[in-house]
């Protein structure tokens, strides 16, 4: 069971799980046009995602060289989190039409959007900045998570379609799942024919997921239990 929370006026969405065993909590924000920086809606979604994590690292691809498959390393709770990135991708070191790095100069460009990230140690949180997604497609990107039991769960990224080729659109998409862990993530651009970029990837394990309630925002599960308690109290009063 999940609810949708708008994070900003334009295309900022967080899908919130009401229990640890429910589907992953997903975060999304989009800016169809920017001035060559991560847009405000994308930034809001990213920051909201990060409030659920502690001790994670960000891969900005600045240290990468050569060609894929790329081996990535993230800090974990007890062991380092090794990831392998492979598919129809390449390392870019300078801006291109509509595409740019959201930090530094390096980013990953995908010629069709079909690639995989595999993890030696299962992870429970993942997020990325996407750039120039949706300008030459008629269908939206899908991201498929495969969990430790081999069960796939597919998500459609709700980005805009047919955006301007030079609009420098940005988005953020991520998920957190305290109730499950995943060994691979697959990206597919259902419409085909698009070239896009991504940067500043975040990966975390289940031990790096934190309760955001101390920051002053109660968890949805807490709000649900409070509402149920008030409802039962009201019912008890009526019975009396």
PDB file of N, CA, C and O in Angstrom, residues 46-111:
ATOM      1  N   UNK A  46      16.125  14.736  -5.005  1.00  0.00           N
ATOM      2  CA  UNK A  46      17.389  14.135  -4.580  1.00  0.00           C
ATOM      3  C   UNK A  46      17.624  14.371  -3.080  1.00  0.00           C
ATOM      4  O   UNK A  46      17.998  13.444  -2.346  1.00  0.00           O
ATOM      5  N   UNK A  47      17.419  15.598  -2.631  1.00  0.00           N
ATOM      6  CA  UNK A  47      17.648  15.907  -1.222  1.00  0.00           C
ATOM      7  C   UNK A  47      16.689  15.146  -0.315  1.00  0.00           C
ATOM      8  O   UNK A  47      17.062  14.708   0.781  1.00  0.00           O
ATOM      9  N   UNK A  48      15.444  14.993  -0.736  1.00  0.00           N
ATOM     10  CA  UNK A  48      14.482  14.221   0.051  1.00  0.00           C
ATOM     11  C   UNK A  48      14.914  12.760   0.135  1.00  0.00           C
ATOM     12  O   UNK A  48      14.846  12.131   1.201  1.00  0.00           O
ATOM     13  N   UNK A  49      15.361  12.208  -0.979  1.00  0.00           N
ATOM     14  CA  UNK A  49      15.901  10.841  -1.007  1.00  0.00           C
ATOM     15  C   UNK A  49      17.056  10.704  -0.020  1.00  0.00           C
ATOM     16  O   UNK A  49      17.116   9.743   0.771  1.00  0.00           O
ATOM     17  N   UNK A  50      17.966  11.657  -0.008  1.00  0.00           N
ATOM     18  CA  UNK A  50      19.166  11.557   0.827  1.00  0.00           C
ATOM     19  C   UNK A  50      18.864  11.672   2.317  1.00  0.00           C
ATOM     20  O   UNK A  50      19.661  11.196   3.140  1.00  0.00           O
ATOM     21  N   UNK A  51      17.724  12.286   2.690  1.00  0.00           N
ATOM     22  CA  UNK A  51      17.390  12.361   4.117  1.00  0.00           C
ATOM     23  C   UNK A  51      17.099  10.987   4.704  1.00  0.00           C
ATOM     24  O   UNK A  51      17.072  10.834   5.925  1.00  0.00           O
ATOM     25  N   UNK A  52      16.882   9.992   3.857  1.00  0.00           N
ATOM     26  CA  UNK A  52      16.614   8.634   4.321  1.00  0.00           C
ATOM     27  C   UNK A  52      17.881   7.799   4.464  1.00  0.00           C
ATOM     28  O   UNK A  52      17.799   6.618   4.802  1.00  0.00           O
ATOM     29  N   UNK A  53      19.057   8.393   4.208  1.00  0.00           N
ATOM     30  CA  UNK A  53      20.301   7.636   4.168  1.00  0.00           C
ATOM     31  C   UNK A  53      21.380   8.303   5.010  1.00  0.00           C
ATOM     32  O   UNK A  53      21.360   9.502   5.228  1.00  0.00           O
ATOM     33  N   UNK A  54      22.343   7.475   5.454  1.00  0.00           N
ATOM     34  CA  UNK A  54      23.480   7.985   6.199  1.00  0.00           C
ATOM     35  C   UNK A  54      24.718   7.167   5.840  1.00  0.00           C
ATOM     36  O   UNK A  54      24.660   5.936   5.786  1.00  0.00           O
ATOM     37  N   UNK A  55      25.828   7.846   5.592  1.00  0.00           N
ATOM     38  CA  UNK A  55      27.084   7.148   5.339  1.00  0.00           C
ATOM     39  C   UNK A  55      27.262   6.628   3.924  1.00  0.00           C
ATOM     40  O   UNK A  55      28.184   5.858   3.660  1.00  0.00           O
ATOM     41  N   UNK A  56      26.381   7.033   3.007  1.00  0.00           N
ATOM     42  CA  UNK A  56      26.494   6.575   1.623  1.00  0.00           C
ATOM     43  C   UNK A  56      27.502   7.428   0.856  1.00  0.00           C
ATOM     44  O   UNK A  56      27.862   8.521   1.272  1.00  0.00           O
ATOM     45  N   UNK A  57      27.942   6.904  -0.286  1.00  0.00           N
ATOM     46  CA  UNK A  57      28.852   7.629  -1.149  1.00  0.00           C
ATOM     47  C   UNK A  57      28.190   7.976  -2.472  1.00  0.00           C
ATOM     48  O   UNK A  57      27.188   7.369  -2.859  1.00  0.00           O
ATOM     49  N   UNK A  58      28.746   8.946  -3.175  1.00  0.00           N
ATOM     50  CA  UNK A  58      28.244   9.363  -4.482  1.00  0.00           C
ATOM     51  C   UNK A  58      29.313   9.110  -5.539  1.00  0.00           C
ATOM     52  O   UNK A  58      30.462   9.541  -5.369  1.00  0.00           O
ATOM     53  N   UNK A  59      28.952   8.416  -6.602  1.00  0.00           N
ATOM     54  CA  UNK A  59      29.854   8.178  -7.723  1.00  0.00           C
ATOM     55  C   UNK A  59      29.636   9.275  -8.757  1.00  0.00           C
ATOM     56  O   UNK A  59      28.585   9.351  -9.387  1.00  0.00           O
ATOM     57  N   UNK A  60      30.663  10.141  -8.932  1.00  0.00           N
ATOM     58  CA  UNK A  60      30.553  11.228  -9.909  1.00  0.00           C
ATOM     59  C   UNK A  60      31.319  10.931 -11.194  1.00  0.00           C
ATOM     60  O   UNK A  60      31.384  11.786 -12.089  1.00  0.00           O
ATOM     61  N   UNK A  61      31.932   9.744 -11.278  1.00  0.00           N
ATOM     62  CA  UNK A  61      32.623   9.254 -12.477  1.00  0.00           C
ATOM     63  C   UNK A  61      33.874  10.056 -12.835  1.00  0.00           C
ATOM     64  O   UNK A  61      34.454   9.859 -13.901  1.00  0.00           O
ATOM     65  N   UNK A  62      34.322  10.935 -11.937  1.00  0.00           N
ATOM     66  CA  UNK A  62      35.503  11.742 -12.234  1.00  0.00           C
ATOM     67  C   UNK A  62      36.776  10.902 -12.287  1.00  0.00           C
ATOM     68  O   UNK A  62      37.735  11.257 -12.985  1.00  0.00           O
ATOM     69  N   UNK A  63      36.819   9.787 -11.570  1.00  0.00           N
ATOM     70  CA  UNK A  63      38.029   8.961 -11.537  1.00  0.00           C
ATOM     71  C   UNK A  63      38.025   7.865 -12.599  1.00  0.00           C
ATOM     72  O   UNK A  63      39.004   7.136 -12.734  1.00  0.00           O
ATOM     73  N   UNK A  64      36.925   7.738 -13.340  1.00  0.00           N
ATOM     74  CA  UNK A  64      36.839   6.676 -14.344  1.00  0.00           C
ATOM     75  C   UNK A  64      37.683   7.003 -15.571  1.00  0.00           C
ATOM     76  O   UNK A  64      37.809   8.161 -15.974  1.00  0.00           O
ATOM     77  N   UNK A  65      38.236   5.948 -16.163  1.00  0.00           N
ATOM     78  CA  UNK A  65      38.941   6.061 -17.441  1.00  0.00           C
ATOM     79  C   UNK A  65      38.616   4.838 -18.278  1.00  0.00           C
ATOM     80  O   UNK A  65      38.131   3.832 -17.772  1.00  0.00           O
ATOM     81  N   UNK A  66      38.878   4.915 -19.575  1.00  0.00           N
ATOM     82  CA  UNK A  66      38.709   3.755 -20.438  1.00  0.00           C
ATOM     83  C   UNK A  66      37.270   3.504 -20.819  1.00  0.00           C
ATOM     84  O   UNK A  66      36.448   4.409 -20.870  1.00  0.00           O
ATOM     85  N   UNK A  67      36.983   2.237 -21.096  1.00  0.00           N
ATOM     86  CA  UNK A  67      35.658   1.850 -21.574  1.00  0.00           C
ATOM     87  C   UNK A  67      35.008   0.871 -20.613  1.00  0.00           C
ATOM     88  O   UNK A  67      35.662   0.307 -19.730  1.00  0.00           O
ATOM     89  N   UNK A  68      33.703   0.674 -20.789  1.00  0.00           N
ATOM     90  CA  UNK A  68      32.956  -0.243 -19.922  1.00  0.00           C
ATOM     91  C   UNK A  68      33.271  -1.700 -20.271  1.00  0.00           C
ATOM     92  O   UNK A  68      33.738  -1.973 -21.373  1.00  0.00           O
ATOM     93  N   UNK A  69      33.061  -2.653 -19.327  1.00  0.00           N
ATOM     94  CA  UNK A  69      32.341  -2.437 -18.057  1.00  0.00           C
ATOM     95  C   UNK A  69      33.150  -1.630 -17.042  1.00  0.00           C
ATOM     96  O   UNK A  69      34.361  -1.781 -16.935  1.00  0.00           O
ATOM     97  N   UNK A  70      32.419  -0.770 -16.305  1.00  0.00           N
ATOM     98  CA  UNK A  70      33.045   0.064 -15.300  1.00  0.00           C
ATOM     99  C   UNK A  70      32.834  -0.568 -13.925  1.00  0.00           C
ATOM    100  O   UNK A  70      31.726  -0.979 -13.585  1.00  0.00           O
ATOM    101  N   UNK A  71      33.892  -0.620 -13.143  1.00  0.00           N
ATOM    102  CA  UNK A  71      33.817  -1.136 -11.783  1.00  0.00           C
ATOM    103  C   UNK A  71      33.738   0.034 -10.811  1.00  0.00           C
ATOM    104  O   UNK A  71      34.604   0.915 -10.811  1.00  0.00           O
ATOM    105  N   UNK A  72      32.685   0.056 -10.008  1.00  0.00           N
ATOM    106  CA  UNK A  72      32.433   1.150  -9.075  1.00  0.00           C
ATOM    107  C   UNK A  72      32.502   0.644  -7.646  1.00  0.00           C
ATOM    108  O   UNK A  72      32.251  -0.541  -7.383  1.00  0.00           O
ATOM    109  N   UNK A  73      32.817   1.519  -6.720  1.00  0.00           N
ATOM    110  CA  UNK A  73      32.946   1.133  -5.316  1.00  0.00           C
ATOM    111  C   UNK A  73      32.270   2.181  -4.440  1.00  0.00           C
ATOM    112  O   UNK A  73      32.528   3.382  -4.577  1.00  0.00           O
ATOM    113  N   UNK A  74      31.390   1.717  -3.552  1.00  0.00           N
ATOM    114  CA  UNK A  74      30.666   2.592  -2.642  1.00  0.00           C
ATOM    115  C   UNK A  74      30.901   2.134  -1.210  1.00  0.00           C
ATOM    116  O   UNK A  74      31.033   0.928  -0.958  1.00  0.00           O
ATOM    117  N   UNK A  75      30.923   3.050  -0.243  1.00  0.00           N
ATOM    118  CA  UNK A  75      31.030   2.622   1.160  1.00  0.00           C
ATOM    119  C   UNK A  75      29.756   1.914   1.608  1.00  0.00           C
ATOM    120  O   UNK A  75      28.653   2.309   1.233  1.00  0.00           O
ATOM    121  N   UNK A  76      29.912   0.862   2.401  1.00  0.00           N
ATOM    122  CA  UNK A  76      28.770   0.135   2.947  1.00  0.00           C
ATOM    123  C   UNK A  76      28.816   0.146   4.459  1.00  0.00           C
ATOM    124  O   UNK A  76      29.731   0.714   5.061  1.00  0.00           O
ATOM    125  N   UNK A  77      27.841  -0.487   5.091  1.00  0.00           N
ATOM    126  CA  UNK A  77      27.787  -0.518   6.548  1.00  0.00           C
ATOM    127  C   UNK A  77      28.947  -1.311   7.130  1.00  0.00           C
ATOM    128  O   UNK A  77      29.628  -0.869   8.060  1.00  0.00           O
ATOM    129  N   UNK A  78      29.203  -2.508   6.591  1.00  0.00           N
ATOM    130  CA  UNK A  78      30.284  -3.363   7.099  1.00  0.00           C
ATOM    131  C   UNK A  78      31.322  -3.687   6.035  1.00  0.00           C
ATOM    132  O   UNK A  78      32.479  -3.915   6.357  1.00  0.00           O
ATOM    133  N   UNK A  79      30.912  -3.746   4.766  1.00  0.00           N
ATOM    134  CA  UNK A  79      31.837  -4.015   3.669  1.00  0.00           C
ATOM    135  C   UNK A  79      31.576  -3.018   2.550  1.00  0.00           C
ATOM    136  O   UNK A  79      30.499  -2.435   2.457  1.00  0.00           O
ATOM    137  N   UNK A  80      32.582  -2.836   1.702  1.00  0.00           N
ATOM    138  CA  UNK A  80      32.411  -1.954   0.551  1.00  0.00           C
ATOM    139  C   UNK A  80      31.421  -2.569  -0.422  1.00  0.00           C
ATOM    140  O   UNK A  80      31.318  -3.797  -0.548  1.00  0.00           O
ATOM    141  N   UNK A  81      30.667  -1.720  -1.093  1.00  0.00           N
ATOM    142  CA  UNK A  81      29.665  -2.170  -2.050  1.00  0.00           C
ATOM    143  C   UNK A  81      30.237  -2.054  -3.460  1.00  0.00           C
ATOM    144  O   UNK A  81      30.431  -0.958  -3.977  1.00  0.00           O
ATOM    145  N   UNK A  82      30.539  -3.214  -4.059  1.00  0.00           N
ATOM    146  CA  UNK A  82      31.099  -3.246  -5.402  1.00  0.00           C
ATOM    147  C   UNK A  82      29.987  -3.322  -6.432  1.00  0.00           C
ATOM    148  O   UNK A  82      29.049  -4.112  -6.299  1.00  0.00           O
ATOM    149  N   UNK A  83      30.106  -2.510  -7.473  1.00  0.00           N
ATOM    150  CA  UNK A  83      29.105  -2.498  -8.535  1.00  0.00           C
ATOM    151  C   UNK A  83      29.801  -2.554  -9.889  1.00  0.00           C
ATOM    152  O   UNK A  83      30.907  -2.025 -10.057  1.00  0.00           O
ATOM    153  N   UNK A  84      29.155  -3.204 -10.859  1.00  0.00           N
ATOM    154  CA  UNK A  84      29.649  -3.265 -12.223  1.00  0.00           C
ATOM    155  C   UNK A  84      28.606  -2.658 -13.144  1.00  0.00           C
ATOM    156  O   UNK A  84      27.436  -3.053 -13.118  1.00  0.00           O
ATOM    157  N   UNK A  85      29.005  -1.693 -13.932  1.00  0.00           N
ATOM    158  CA  UNK A  85      28.125  -0.964 -14.840  1.00  0.00           C
ATOM    159  C   UNK A  85      28.498  -1.333 -16.266  1.00  0.00           C
ATOM    160  O   UNK A  85      29.643  -1.147 -16.680  1.00  0.00           O
ATOM    161  N   UNK A  86      27.526  -1.869 -17.020  1.00  0.00           N
ATOM    162  CA  UNK A  86      27.825  -2.334 -18.379  1.00  0.00           C
ATOM    163  C   UNK A  86      26.592  -2.224 -19.255  1.00  0.00           C
ATOM    164  O   UNK A  86      25.461  -2.273 -18.781  1.00  0.00           O
ATOM    165  N   UNK A  87      26.826  -2.087 -20.557  1.00  0.00           N
ATOM    166  CA  UNK A  87      25.733  -2.011 -21.522  1.00  0.00           C
ATOM    167  C   UNK A  87      26.093  -1.065 -22.645  1.00  0.00           C
ATOM    168  O   UNK A  87      27.270  -0.867 -22.962  1.00  0.00           O
ATOM    169  N   UNK A  88      25.094  -0.466 -23.264  1.00  0.00           N
ATOM    170  CA  UNK A  88      25.331   0.465 -24.376  1.00  0.00           C
ATOM    171  C   UNK A  88      25.638   1.847 -23.819  1.00  0.00           C
ATOM    172  O   UNK A  88      24.878   2.810 -23.990  1.00  0.00           O
ATOM    173  N   UNK A  89      26.784   1.944 -23.124  1.00  0.00           N
ATOM    174  CA  UNK A  89      27.163   3.165 -22.424  1.00  0.00           C
ATOM    175  C   UNK A  89      28.613   3.512 -22.738  1.00  0.00           C
ATOM    176  O   UNK A  89      29.384   2.684 -23.225  1.00  0.00           O
ATOM    177  N   UNK A  90      28.980   4.752 -22.431  1.00  0.00           N
ATOM    178  CA  UNK A  90      30.369   5.175 -22.560  1.00  0.00           C
ATOM    179  C   UNK A  90      30.616   6.331 -21.608  1.00  0.00           C
ATOM    180  O   UNK A  90      29.680   6.976 -21.119  1.00  0.00           O
ATOM    181  N   UNK A  91      31.878   6.591 -21.325  1.00  0.00           N
ATOM    182  CA  UNK A  91      32.257   7.690 -20.460  1.00  0.00           C
ATOM    183  C   UNK A  91      32.407   8.961 -21.292  1.00  0.00           C
ATOM    184  O   UNK A  91      33.097   8.967 -22.313  1.00  0.00           O
ATOM    185  N   UNK A  92      31.765  10.029 -20.868  1.00  0.00           N
ATOM    186  CA  UNK A  92      31.882  11.331 -21.539  1.00  0.00           C
ATOM    187  C   UNK A  92      32.616  12.294 -20.613  1.00  0.00           C
ATOM    188  O   UNK A  92      32.425  12.267 -19.393  1.00  0.00           O
ATOM    189  N   UNK A  93      33.456  13.140 -21.197  1.00  0.00           N
ATOM    190  CA  UNK A  93      34.269  14.058 -20.399  1.00  0.00           C
ATOM    191  C   UNK A  93      34.020  15.525 -20.725  1.00  0.00           C
ATOM    192  O   UNK A  93      34.702  16.396 -20.204  1.00  0.00           O
ATOM    193  N   UNK A  94      33.054  15.795 -21.583  1.00  0.00           N
ATOM    194  CA  UNK A  94      32.722  17.180 -21.928  1.00  0.00           C
ATOM    195  C   UNK A  94      31.250  17.248 -22.327  1.00  0.00           C
ATOM    196  O   UNK A  94      30.662  16.226 -22.716  1.00  0.00           O
ATOM    197  N   UNK A  95      30.633  18.414 -22.260  1.00  0.00           N
ATOM    198  CA  UNK A  95      29.215  18.535 -22.618  1.00  0.00           C
ATOM    199  C   UNK A  95      28.963  18.177 -24.075  1.00  0.00           C
ATOM    200  O   UNK A  95      29.817  18.323 -24.941  1.00  0.00           O
ATOM    201  N   UNK A  96      27.744  17.673 -24.329  1.00  0.00           N
ATOM    202  CA  UNK A  96      27.295  17.375 -25.684  1.00  0.00           C
ATOM    203  C   UNK A  96      25.920  18.001 -25.852  1.00  0.00           C
ATOM    204  O   UNK A  96      25.428  18.679 -24.946  1.00  0.00           O
ATOM    205  N   UNK A  97      25.257  17.763 -26.976  1.00  0.00           N
ATOM    206  CA  UNK A  97      23.953  18.382 -27.235  1.00  0.00           C
ATOM    207  C   UNK A  97      22.940  17.973 -26.174  1.00  0.00           C
ATOM    208  O   UNK A  97      22.519  16.816 -26.114  1.00  0.00           O
ATOM    209  N   UNK A  98      22.573  18.899 -25.305  1.00  0.00           N
ATOM    210  CA  UNK A  98      21.581  18.637 -24.271  1.00  0.00           C
ATOM    211  C   UNK A  98      22.099  17.896 -23.064  1.00  0.00           C
ATOM    212  O   UNK A  98      21.376  17.720 -22.087  1.00  0.00           O
ATOM    213  N   UNK A  99      23.352  17.418 -23.102  1.00  0.00           N
ATOM    214  CA  UNK A  99      23.876  16.579 -22.024  1.00  0.00           C
ATOM    215  C   UNK A  99      25.089  17.238 -21.371  1.00  0.00           C
ATOM    216  O   UNK A  99      25.886  17.901 -22.040  1.00  0.00           O
ATOM    217  N   UNK A 100      25.229  17.002 -20.059  1.00  0.00           N
ATOM    218  CA  UNK A 100      26.309  17.627 -19.298  1.00  0.00           C
ATOM    219  C   UNK A 100      26.441  16.902 -17.972  1.00  0.00           C
ATOM    220  O   UNK A 100      25.565  16.117 -17.579  1.00  0.00           O
ATOM    221  N   UNK A 101      27.534  17.145 -17.274  1.00  0.00           N
ATOM    222  CA  UNK A 101      27.739  16.590 -15.938  1.00  0.00           C
ATOM    223  C   UNK A 101      27.034  17.467 -14.913  1.00  0.00           C
ATOM    224  O   UNK A 101      27.062  18.694 -15.009  1.00  0.00           O
ATOM    225  N   UNK A 102      26.413  16.845 -13.915  1.00  0.00           N
ATOM    226  CA  UNK A 102      25.786  17.626 -12.856  1.00  0.00           C
ATOM    227  C   UNK A 102      26.770  17.946 -11.741  1.00  0.00           C
ATOM    228  O   UNK A 102      26.441  18.694 -10.818  1.00  0.00           O
ATOM    229  N   UNK A 103      27.976  17.371 -11.801  1.00  0.00           N
ATOM    230  CA  UNK A 103      29.095  17.777 -10.955  1.00  0.00           C
ATOM    231  C   UNK A 103      30.363  17.395 -11.697  1.00  0.00           C
ATOM    232  O   UNK A 103      30.391  16.415 -12.443  1.00  0.00           O
ATOM    233  N   UNK A 104      31.415  18.159 -11.529  1.00  0.00           N
ATOM    234  CA  UNK A 104      32.652  17.875 -12.235  1.00  0.00           C
ATOM    235  C   UNK A 104      32.477  17.997 -13.742  1.00  0.00           C
ATOM    236  O   UNK A 104      31.704  18.817 -14.246  1.00  0.00           O
ATOM    237  N   UNK A 105      33.212  17.147 -14.474  1.00  0.00           N
ATOM    238  CA  UNK A 105      33.140  17.175 -15.942  1.00  0.00           C
ATOM    239  C   UNK A 105      32.727  15.844 -16.551  1.00  0.00           C
ATOM    240  O   UNK A 105      32.263  15.811 -17.689  1.00  0.00           O
ATOM    241  N   UNK A 106      32.881  14.750 -15.819  1.00  0.00           N
ATOM    242  CA  UNK A 106      32.586  13.423 -16.375  1.00  0.00           C
ATOM    243  C   UNK A 106      31.150  13.000 -16.101  1.00  0.00           C
ATOM    244  O   UNK A 106      30.570  13.332 -15.058  1.00  0.00           O
ATOM    245  N   UNK A 107      30.593  12.223 -17.010  1.00  0.00           N
ATOM    246  CA  UNK A 107      29.287  11.611 -16.820  1.00  0.00           C
ATOM    247  C   UNK A 107      29.204  10.387 -17.735  1.00  0.00           C
ATOM    248  O   UNK A 107      30.071  10.172 -18.583  1.00  0.00           O
ATOM    249  N   UNK A 108      28.167   9.591 -17.535  1.00  0.00           N
ATOM    250  CA  UNK A 108      27.951   8.412 -18.370  1.00  0.00           C
ATOM    251  C   UNK A 108      26.884   8.741 -19.405  1.00  0.00           C
ATOM    252  O   UNK A 108      25.828   9.288 -19.062  1.00  0.00           O
ATOM    253  N   UNK A 109      27.164   8.414 -20.650  1.00  0.00           N
ATOM    254  CA  UNK A 109      26.171   8.591 -21.695  1.00  0.00           C
ATOM    255  C   UNK A 109      25.725   7.223 -22.194  1.00  0.00           C
ATOM    256  O   UNK A 109      26.528   6.299 -22.322  1.00  0.00           O
ATOM    257  N   UNK A 110      24.441   7.087 -22.430  1.00  0.00           N
ATOM    258  CA  UNK A 110      23.854   5.820 -22.890  1.00  0.00           C
ATOM    259  C   UNK A 110      23.224   6.054 -24.250  1.00  0.00           C
ATOM    260  O   UNK A 110      22.388   6.934 -24.412  1.00  0.00           O
ATOM    261  N   UNK A 111      23.636   5.259 -25.227  1.00  0.00           N
ATOM    262  CA  UNK A 111      23.179   5.503 -26.597  1.00  0.00           C
ATOM    263  C   UNK A 111      21.737   5.082 -26.822  1.00  0.00           C
ATOM    264  O   UNK A 111      21.046   5.649 -27.656  1.00  0.00           O
TER     265      UNK A 111
END
